[in-house]
mmCIF file of C-alpha atoms and ligand atoms in Angstrom:
data_model
loop_
_atom_site.group_PDB
_atom_site.id
_atom_site.type_symbol
_atom_site.label_atom_id
_atom_site.label_comp_id
_atom_site.label_asym_id
_atom_site.label_seq_id
_atom_site.Cartn_x
_atom_site.Cartn_y
_atom_site.Cartn_z
ATOM 1 C CA MET R 9 -41.684 14.787 -18.078
ATOM 2 C CA SER R 10 -40.648 13.151 -21.277
ATOM 3 C CA GLN R 11 -38.204 14.755 -23.630
ATOM 4 C CA ARG R 12 -37.086 14.168 -27.189
ATOM 5 C CA ALA R 13 -33.425 13.212 -27.096
ATOM 6 C CA ARG R 14 -30.916 14.879 -29.397
ATOM 7 C CA VAL R 15 -27.149 14.688 -29.123
ATOM 8 C CA PRO R 16 -26.350 12.694 -26.003
ATOM 9 C CA ARG R 17 -24.447 14.699 -23.440
ATOM 10 C CA HIS R 18 -22.741 11.576 -22.130
ATOM 11 C CA ILE R 19 -21.978 8.466 -24.201
ATOM 12 C CA ALA R 20 -20.551 5.363 -22.533
ATOM 13 C CA ILE R 21 -19.080 2.556 -24.634
ATOM 14 C CA ILE R 22 -18.438 -1.087 -23.757
ATOM 15 C CA MET R 23 -15.524 -1.711 -26.117
ATOM 16 C CA ASP R 24 -16.098 -5.416 -26.691
ATOM 17 C CA GLY R 25 -14.978 -7.916 -29.359
ATOM 18 C CA ASN R 26 -11.205 -7.360 -29.517
ATOM 19 C CA GLY R 27 -10.536 -11.078 -29.029
ATOM 20 C CA ARG R 28 -12.959 -12.139 -31.770
ATOM 21 C CA TRP R 29 -11.595 -9.462 -34.110
ATOM 22 C CA ALA R 30 -8.121 -10.999 -33.642
ATOM 23 C CA ARG R 31 -9.336 -14.581 -34.015
ATOM 24 C CA GLN R 32 -11.044 -13.673 -37.280
ATOM 25 C CA ARG R 33 -7.597 -12.621 -38.549
ATOM 26 C CA ARG R 34 -5.724 -15.535 -36.936
ATOM 27 C CA LEU R 35 -3.869 -13.065 -34.744
ATOM 28 C CA PRO R 36 -3.149 -13.334 -31.005
ATOM 29 C CA ARG R 37 -5.782 -11.779 -28.705
ATOM 30 C CA LEU R 38 -3.376 -9.031 -27.676
ATOM 31 C CA ALA R 39 -3.179 -7.862 -31.298
ATOM 32 C CA GLY R 40 -6.939 -7.317 -31.027
ATOM 33 C CA HIS R 41 -6.494 -5.301 -27.844
ATOM 34 C CA ARG R 42 -3.833 -3.158 -29.542
ATOM 35 C CA ALA R 43 -6.062 -2.543 -32.546
ATOM 36 C CA GLY R 44 -8.902 -1.699 -30.176
ATOM 37 C CA THR R 45 -6.808 0.850 -28.328
ATOM 38 C CA GLU R 46 -5.712 2.408 -31.606
ATOM 39 C CA ASN R 47 -9.375 2.971 -32.402
ATOM 40 C CA ILE R 48 -9.952 5.188 -29.394
ATOM 41 C CA ARG R 49 -8.632 8.490 -30.696
ATOM 42 C CA ARG R 50 -10.846 8.733 -33.786
ATOM 43 C CA ILE R 51 -13.927 7.995 -31.671
ATOM 44 C CA VAL R 52 -12.971 10.667 -29.133
ATOM 45 C CA THR R 53 -12.449 13.117 -32.012
ATOM 46 C CA GLU R 54 -15.855 12.292 -33.500
ATOM 47 C CA CYS R 55 -17.617 12.591 -30.136
ATOM 48 C CA ALA R 56 -16.042 16.001 -29.573
ATOM 49 C CA ALA R 57 -17.038 17.073 -33.110
ATOM 50 C CA GLN R 58 -20.637 15.988 -32.443
ATOM 51 C CA GLY R 59 -20.823 18.033 -29.261
ATOM 52 C CA VAL R 60 -20.778 15.096 -26.845
ATOM 53 C CA GLN R 61 -19.446 16.423 -23.549
ATOM 54 C CA TYR R 62 -18.600 13.188 -21.746
ATOM 55 C CA LEU R 63 -17.315 9.926 -23.176
ATOM 56 C CA THR R 64 -16.759 6.968 -20.885
ATOM 57 C CA LEU R 65 -14.887 3.910 -22.169
ATOM 58 C CA TYR R 66 -14.942 0.514 -20.465
ATOM 59 C CA ALA R 67 -11.389 -0.755 -20.870
ATOM 60 C CA PHE R 68 -10.853 -3.318 -18.094
ATOM 61 C CA SER R 69 -13.368 -4.696 -15.599
ATOM 62 C CA THR R 70 -12.766 -5.944 -12.066
ATOM 63 C CA GLU R 71 -13.796 -9.349 -13.477
ATOM 64 C CA ASN R 72 -11.184 -9.225 -16.258
ATOM 65 C CA TRP R 73 -8.514 -10.158 -13.664
ATOM 66 C CA SER R 74 -9.788 -13.717 -14.082
ATOM 67 C CA ARG R 75 -8.281 -13.888 -17.600
ATOM 68 C CA PRO R 76 -4.920 -15.646 -18.143
ATOM 69 C CA SER R 77 -2.100 -13.617 -16.589
ATOM 70 C CA ALA R 78 -0.378 -13.100 -19.966
ATOM 71 C CA GLU R 79 -3.493 -11.349 -21.273
ATOM 72 C CA VAL R 80 -3.870 -9.260 -18.105
ATOM 73 C CA ASP R 81 -0.177 -8.234 -18.247
ATOM 74 C CA GLY R 82 -0.555 -7.422 -21.924
ATOM 75 C CA LEU R 83 -3.577 -5.230 -21.236
ATOM 76 C CA MET R 84 -1.623 -3.322 -18.561
ATOM 77 C CA HIS R 85 1.178 -2.693 -21.063
ATOM 78 C CA ILE R 86 -1.254 -1.616 -23.738
ATOM 79 C CA LEU R 87 -2.846 0.956 -21.410
ATOM 80 C CA SER R 88 0.601 2.209 -20.467
ATOM 81 C CA ASP R 89 1.587 2.578 -24.150
ATOM 82 C CA PHE R 90 -1.734 4.270 -24.862
ATOM 83 C CA ILE R 91 -1.059 6.905 -22.202
ATOM 84 C CA ASP R 92 2.502 7.463 -23.523
ATOM 85 C CA ARG R 93 1.336 7.785 -27.102
ATOM 86 C CA GLU R 94 -2.013 9.521 -26.855
ATOM 87 C CA THR R 95 -2.028 11.888 -23.870
ATOM 88 C CA VAL R 96 -0.520 14.756 -25.863
ATOM 89 C CA ASN R 97 -2.966 14.189 -28.744
ATOM 90 C CA LEU R 98 -5.932 14.056 -26.393
ATOM 91 C CA HIS R 99 -4.663 17.186 -24.710
ATOM 92 C CA ARG R 100 -4.541 18.967 -28.092
ATOM 93 C CA GLU R 101 -8.072 17.752 -28.730
ATOM 94 C CA GLY R 102 -9.181 19.560 -25.576
ATOM 95 C CA ALA R 103 -9.975 16.326 -23.736
ATOM 96 C CA ARG R 104 -9.868 16.125 -19.985
ATOM 97 C CA LEU R 105 -8.945 12.648 -18.743
ATOM 98 C CA ARG R 106 -10.483 10.874 -15.787
ATOM 99 C CA HIS R 107 -10.066 7.423 -14.328
ATOM 100 C CA LEU R 108 -13.017 5.383 -13.079
ATOM 101 C CA GLY R 109 -12.464 2.414 -10.815
ATOM 102 C CA ARG R 110 -9.952 1.190 -8.290
ATOM 103 C CA LEU R 111 -6.270 2.036 -8.466
ATOM 104 C CA GLU R 112 -5.302 -0.854 -6.198
ATOM 105 C CA ASN R 113 -3.665 -3.816 -8.003
ATOM 106 C CA ILE R 114 -2.437 -1.464 -10.739
ATOM 107 C CA SER R 115 1.374 -1.116 -10.671
ATOM 108 C CA ALA R 116 2.843 2.004 -9.073
ATOM 109 C CA THR R 117 4.374 3.038 -12.412
ATOM 110 C CA LEU R 118 1.064 2.808 -14.232
ATOM 111 C CA GLN R 119 -0.738 4.607 -11.398
ATOM 112 C CA GLN R 120 1.761 7.451 -11.752
ATOM 113 C CA LYS R 121 1.233 7.621 -15.515
ATOM 114 C CA ILE R 122 -2.524 7.806 -15.021
ATOM 115 C CA ALA R 123 -2.116 10.562 -12.415
ATOM 116 C CA ASP R 124 0.222 12.541 -14.705
ATOM 117 C CA ALA R 125 -2.155 12.299 -17.689
ATOM 118 C CA ILE R 126 -5.074 13.466 -15.516
ATOM 119 C CA GLU R 127 -3.001 16.352 -14.203
ATOM 120 C CA MET R 128 -1.765 17.417 -17.655
ATOM 121 C CA THR R 129 -5.287 17.573 -19.099
ATOM 122 C CA SER R 130 -7.109 18.834 -16.016
ATOM 123 C CA ALA R 131 -7.894 22.314 -17.371
ATOM 124 C CA ASN R 132 -9.416 21.073 -20.669
ATOM 125 C CA THR R 133 -13.111 21.663 -21.203
ATOM 126 C CA ARG R 134 -14.039 20.444 -24.696
ATOM 127 C CA ILE R 135 -14.789 16.845 -23.738
ATOM 128 C CA THR R 136 -14.237 14.675 -20.669
ATOM 129 C CA LEU R 137 -12.814 11.244 -21.462
ATOM 130 C CA ALA R 138 -13.354 8.869 -18.550
ATOM 131 C CA VAL R 139 -11.510 5.575 -18.804
ATOM 132 C CA ALA R 140 -13.000 2.771 -16.709
ATOM 133 C CA PHE R 141 -10.007 0.610 -15.917
ATOM 134 C CA ASN R 142 -10.134 -1.895 -13.060
ATOM 135 C CA TYR R 143 -13.739 -0.754 -12.818
ATOM 136 C CA GLY R 144 -16.768 -2.675 -11.628
ATOM 137 C CA GLY R 145 -20.153 -1.099 -10.965
ATOM 138 C CA ARG R 146 -20.792 -3.166 -7.848
ATOM 139 C CA ALA R 147 -17.312 -2.520 -6.438
ATOM 140 C CA ASP R 148 -17.811 1.199 -7.044
ATOM 141 C CA ILE R 149 -21.098 1.202 -5.093
ATOM 142 C CA VAL R 150 -19.477 -0.773 -2.270
ATOM 143 C CA ASP R 151 -16.596 1.734 -2.132
ATOM 144 C CA ALA R 152 -19.002 4.679 -2.086
ATOM 145 C CA VAL R 153 -21.053 3.260 0.783
ATOM 146 C CA ARG R 154 -17.916 2.310 2.702
ATOM 147 C CA GLU R 155 -16.641 5.856 2.406
ATOM 148 C CA LEU R 156 -19.933 7.274 3.643
ATOM 149 C CA VAL R 157 -19.973 4.872 6.587
ATOM 150 C CA ALA R 158 -16.328 5.639 7.380
ATOM 151 C CA ARG R 159 -17.249 9.328 7.563
ATOM 152 C CA GLY R 160 -19.929 8.505 10.112
ATOM 153 C CA ALA R 161 -22.964 9.018 7.856
ATOM 154 C CA THR R 162 -26.296 8.393 9.579
ATOM 155 C CA PRO R 163 -28.915 6.167 7.868
ATOM 156 C CA GLU R 164 -30.770 9.317 6.741
ATOM 157 C CA GLU R 165 -27.602 10.571 5.090
ATOM 158 C CA ILE R 166 -27.406 7.491 2.861
ATOM 159 C CA THR R 167 -29.391 8.848 -0.074
ATOM 160 C CA GLU R 168 -29.343 8.437 -3.854
ATOM 161 C CA GLU R 169 -27.579 11.767 -4.011
ATOM 162 C CA SER R 170 -24.932 11.032 -1.394
ATOM 163 C CA ILE R 171 -24.160 7.655 -2.980
ATOM 164 C CA SER R 172 -23.885 9.278 -6.440
ATOM 165 C CA ASP R 173 -21.546 11.875 -4.958
ATOM 166 C CA HIS R 174 -19.187 9.145 -3.735
ATOM 167 C CA LEU R 175 -19.058 7.021 -6.881
ATOM 168 C CA SER R 176 -16.025 7.393 -9.126
ATOM 169 C CA THR R 177 -18.305 9.170 -11.646
ATOM 170 C CA ARG R 178 -19.064 11.920 -9.123
ATOM 171 C CA GLY R 179 -19.828 15.215 -10.817
ATOM 172 C CA MET R 180 -20.570 13.565 -14.178
ATOM 173 C CA PRO R 181 -24.100 13.352 -15.588
ATOM 174 C CA ASP R 182 -25.515 9.832 -15.981
ATOM 175 C CA PRO R 183 -24.856 8.302 -19.409
ATOM 176 C CA ASP R 184 -27.606 9.149 -21.899
ATOM 177 C CA LEU R 185 -26.541 6.467 -24.352
ATOM 178 C CA ILE R 186 -24.688 3.211 -23.718
ATOM 179 C CA ILE R 187 -23.165 1.548 -26.781
ATOM 180 C CA ARG R 188 -21.912 -2.048 -26.792
ATOM 181 C CA THR R 189 -20.001 -3.487 -29.716
ATOM 182 C CA SER R 190 -19.639 -7.143 -30.802
ATOM 183 C CA GLY R 191 -23.311 -8.071 -30.631
ATOM 184 C CA GLU R 192 -23.599 -8.657 -26.881
ATOM 185 C CA TRP R 193 -26.606 -7.389 -24.957
ATOM 186 C CA ARG R 194 -25.499 -6.963 -21.381
ATOM 187 C CA LEU R 195 -23.903 -4.408 -19.086
ATOM 188 C CA SER R 196 -21.211 -6.711 -17.626
ATOM 189 C CA ASN R 197 -21.110 -4.648 -14.417
ATOM 190 C CA PHE R 198 -20.626 -1.324 -16.236
ATOM 191 C CA LEU R 199 -22.176 1.812 -14.667
ATOM 192 C CA ILE R 200 -25.009 -0.268 -13.222
ATOM 193 C CA TRP R 201 -26.126 2.539 -10.897
ATOM 194 C CA GLN R 202 -25.779 5.327 -13.439
ATOM 195 C CA ALA R 203 -27.519 3.388 -16.249
ATOM 196 C CA ALA R 204 -30.949 3.455 -14.586
ATOM 197 C CA TYR R 205 -32.486 5.509 -17.427
ATOM 198 C CA SER R 206 -29.854 5.210 -20.154
ATOM 199 C CA GLU R 207 -30.766 4.333 -23.713
ATOM 200 C CA TYR R 208 -28.991 1.292 -25.193
ATOM 201 C CA TRP R 209 -27.546 0.691 -28.627
ATOM 202 C CA THR R 210 -25.666 -2.381 -29.798
ATOM 203 C CA THR R 211 -23.977 -3.379 -33.018
ATOM 204 C CA PRO R 212 -22.447 -6.683 -34.207
ATOM 205 C CA VAL R 213 -19.302 -4.751 -35.256
ATOM 206 C CA TYR R 214 -16.201 -5.606 -33.203
ATOM 207 C CA TRP R 215 -14.649 -2.687 -31.333
ATOM 208 C CA PRO R 216 -11.493 -2.275 -33.506
ATOM 209 C CA ASP R 217 -13.792 -1.824 -36.547
ATOM 210 C CA PHE R 218 -16.236 0.542 -34.839
ATOM 211 C CA SER R 219 -15.940 3.716 -36.916
ATOM 212 C CA PRO R 220 -17.045 7.351 -36.630
ATOM 213 C CA GLU R 221 -19.828 6.420 -39.085
ATOM 214 C CA HIS R 222 -21.145 3.761 -36.675
ATOM 215 C CA LEU R 223 -21.024 6.341 -33.912
ATOM 216 C CA ARG R 224 -23.079 8.782 -35.994
ATOM 217 C CA GLN R 225 -25.637 6.020 -36.608
ATOM 218 C CA ALA R 226 -25.915 5.418 -32.870
ATOM 219 C CA ILE R 227 -26.352 9.146 -32.217
ATOM 220 C CA ASP R 228 -28.985 9.408 -34.986
ATOM 221 C CA ASP R 229 -30.918 6.458 -33.549
ATOM 222 C CA TYR R 230 -30.703 7.995 -30.109
ATOM 223 C CA GLY R 231 -32.190 11.180 -31.575
ATOM 224 C CA GLN R 232 -35.323 9.180 -32.513
ATOM 225 C CA ARG R 233 -35.844 7.839 -29.024
ATOM 226 C CA GLU R 234 -38.262 9.327 -26.586
ATOM 227 C CA ARG R 235 -37.019 9.392 -23.034
ATOM 228 C CA ARG R 236 -39.750 9.285 -20.435
ATOM 229 C CA PHE R 237 -37.911 8.974 -17.104
ATOM 230 C CA GLY R 238 -40.965 7.305 -15.631
ATOM 231 C CA GLY R 239 -43.312 10.065 -16.819
ATOM 232 C CA LEU R 240 -45.806 10.040 -19.671
ATOM 233 C CA SER R 241 -45.138 10.042 -23.390
ATOM 234 C CA GLU R 242 -45.460 13.324 -25.288
ATOM 235 C CA GLU R 243 -48.392 11.930 -27.290
ATOM 236 C CA THR R 244 -50.573 11.216 -24.250
HETATM 237 C C1 IPE T 318 -12.950 -6.339 -24.886
HETATM 238 O O1 IPE T 318 -12.602 -7.355 -25.782
HETATM 239 C C2 IPE T 318 -11.750 -5.823 -24.119
HETATM 240 C C3 IPE T 318 -11.654 -6.316 -22.751
HETATM 241 C C4 IPE T 318 -12.583 -6.961 -22.112
HETATM 242 C C5 IPE T 318 -10.438 -6.036 -22.043
HETATM 243 P P1 IPE T 318 -12.639 -8.882 -25.362
HETATM 244 O O2 IPE T 318 -11.259 -9.297 -24.958
HETATM 245 O O3 IPE T 318 -13.677 -9.144 -24.336
HETATM 246 O O4 IPE T 318 -13.022 -9.549 -26.737
HETATM 247 P P2 IPE T 318 -13.932 -10.842 -26.960
HETATM 248 O O5 IPE T 318 -15.224 -10.595 -26.250
HETATM 249 O O6 IPE T 318 -13.181 -11.990 -26.388
HETATM 250 O O7 IPE T 318 -14.096 -10.916 -28.430
HETATM 251 C C1 IPE T 319 -16.832 -6.148 -20.687
HETATM 252 O O1 IPE T 319 -16.474 -7.086 -21.619
HETATM 253 C C2 IPE T 319 -15.599 -5.451 -20.168
HETATM 254 C C3 IPE T 319 -14.912 -4.582 -21.117
HETATM 255 C C4 IPE T 319 -15.263 -4.326 -22.343
HETATM 256 C C5 IPE T 319 -13.748 -3.941 -20.591
HETATM 257 P P1 IPE T 319 -16.249 -8.618 -21.255
HETATM 258 O O2 IPE T 319 -15.901 -9.293 -22.533
HETATM 259 O O3 IPE T 319 -15.287 -8.746 -20.133
HETATM 260 O O4 IPE T 319 -17.691 -9.043 -20.725
HETATM 261 P P2 IPE T 319 -18.386 -10.477 -20.694
HETATM 262 O O5 IPE T 319 -17.479 -11.393 -19.917
HETATM 263 O O6 IPE T 319 -18.530 -10.928 -22.116
HETATM 264 O O7 IPE T 319 -19.700 -10.234 -20.042
HETATM 265 MG MG1 MG T 320 -15.628 -9.673 -24.447
#
């Protein structure tokens, strides 16, 4: 059955373009990543105000390890500073934090910070903020299937449902709307399983400049879409 979409329940954002934002200003790439991280809170606030229940942000992919080590180290520090600075604010906002992806290769200190932030906000219900950090869609599917196999699942027990229940997004609805900034049109290994019927929206704006107004535009456009999920259109 088709349905007219309204406010997306789950928005997922590929926060791209930090490097180009910095280059445009003759700043180092890490300055772009800092500016990008500083943009997160106002977008979370706007999503919550619009009634979006889940917001997933792609912050660091399993493929981003291939960047120069200074950039990777810088990104680790920036996430750490973000948690120090923003957890209390997000908590006040009623946001519940989640981490998507692998914890391995992340330093023990950072892992602890992530765990503490998740714990502190675990009872919040206004919006769930899932941060995909050291996340790759393929790696997540591999991990889910490995876990099922390790538990002795039979071939019949490997189903769409059981795989979904072992992904790091378990318990979350699939994203209704996927936004990518900086004018790129690809998923880059983000939520590849969960995106089967997601609507897409892209903008040339670089992530640090992506404003609540851009978000409202994306939500308005989404409201005009007709989602069919393989069924027939309402007009037929
Ligand atoms: C997105 O910005 C953030 C990460 C991938 C960590 P980029 O660093 O990819 O910025 P561009 O694409 O080089 O402009
Ligand atoms: C995707 O952006 C990953 C994040 C935004 C964290 P990339 O900049 O890494 O993707 P590609 O390399 O352009 O596909
Ligand atoms: Mg990029």
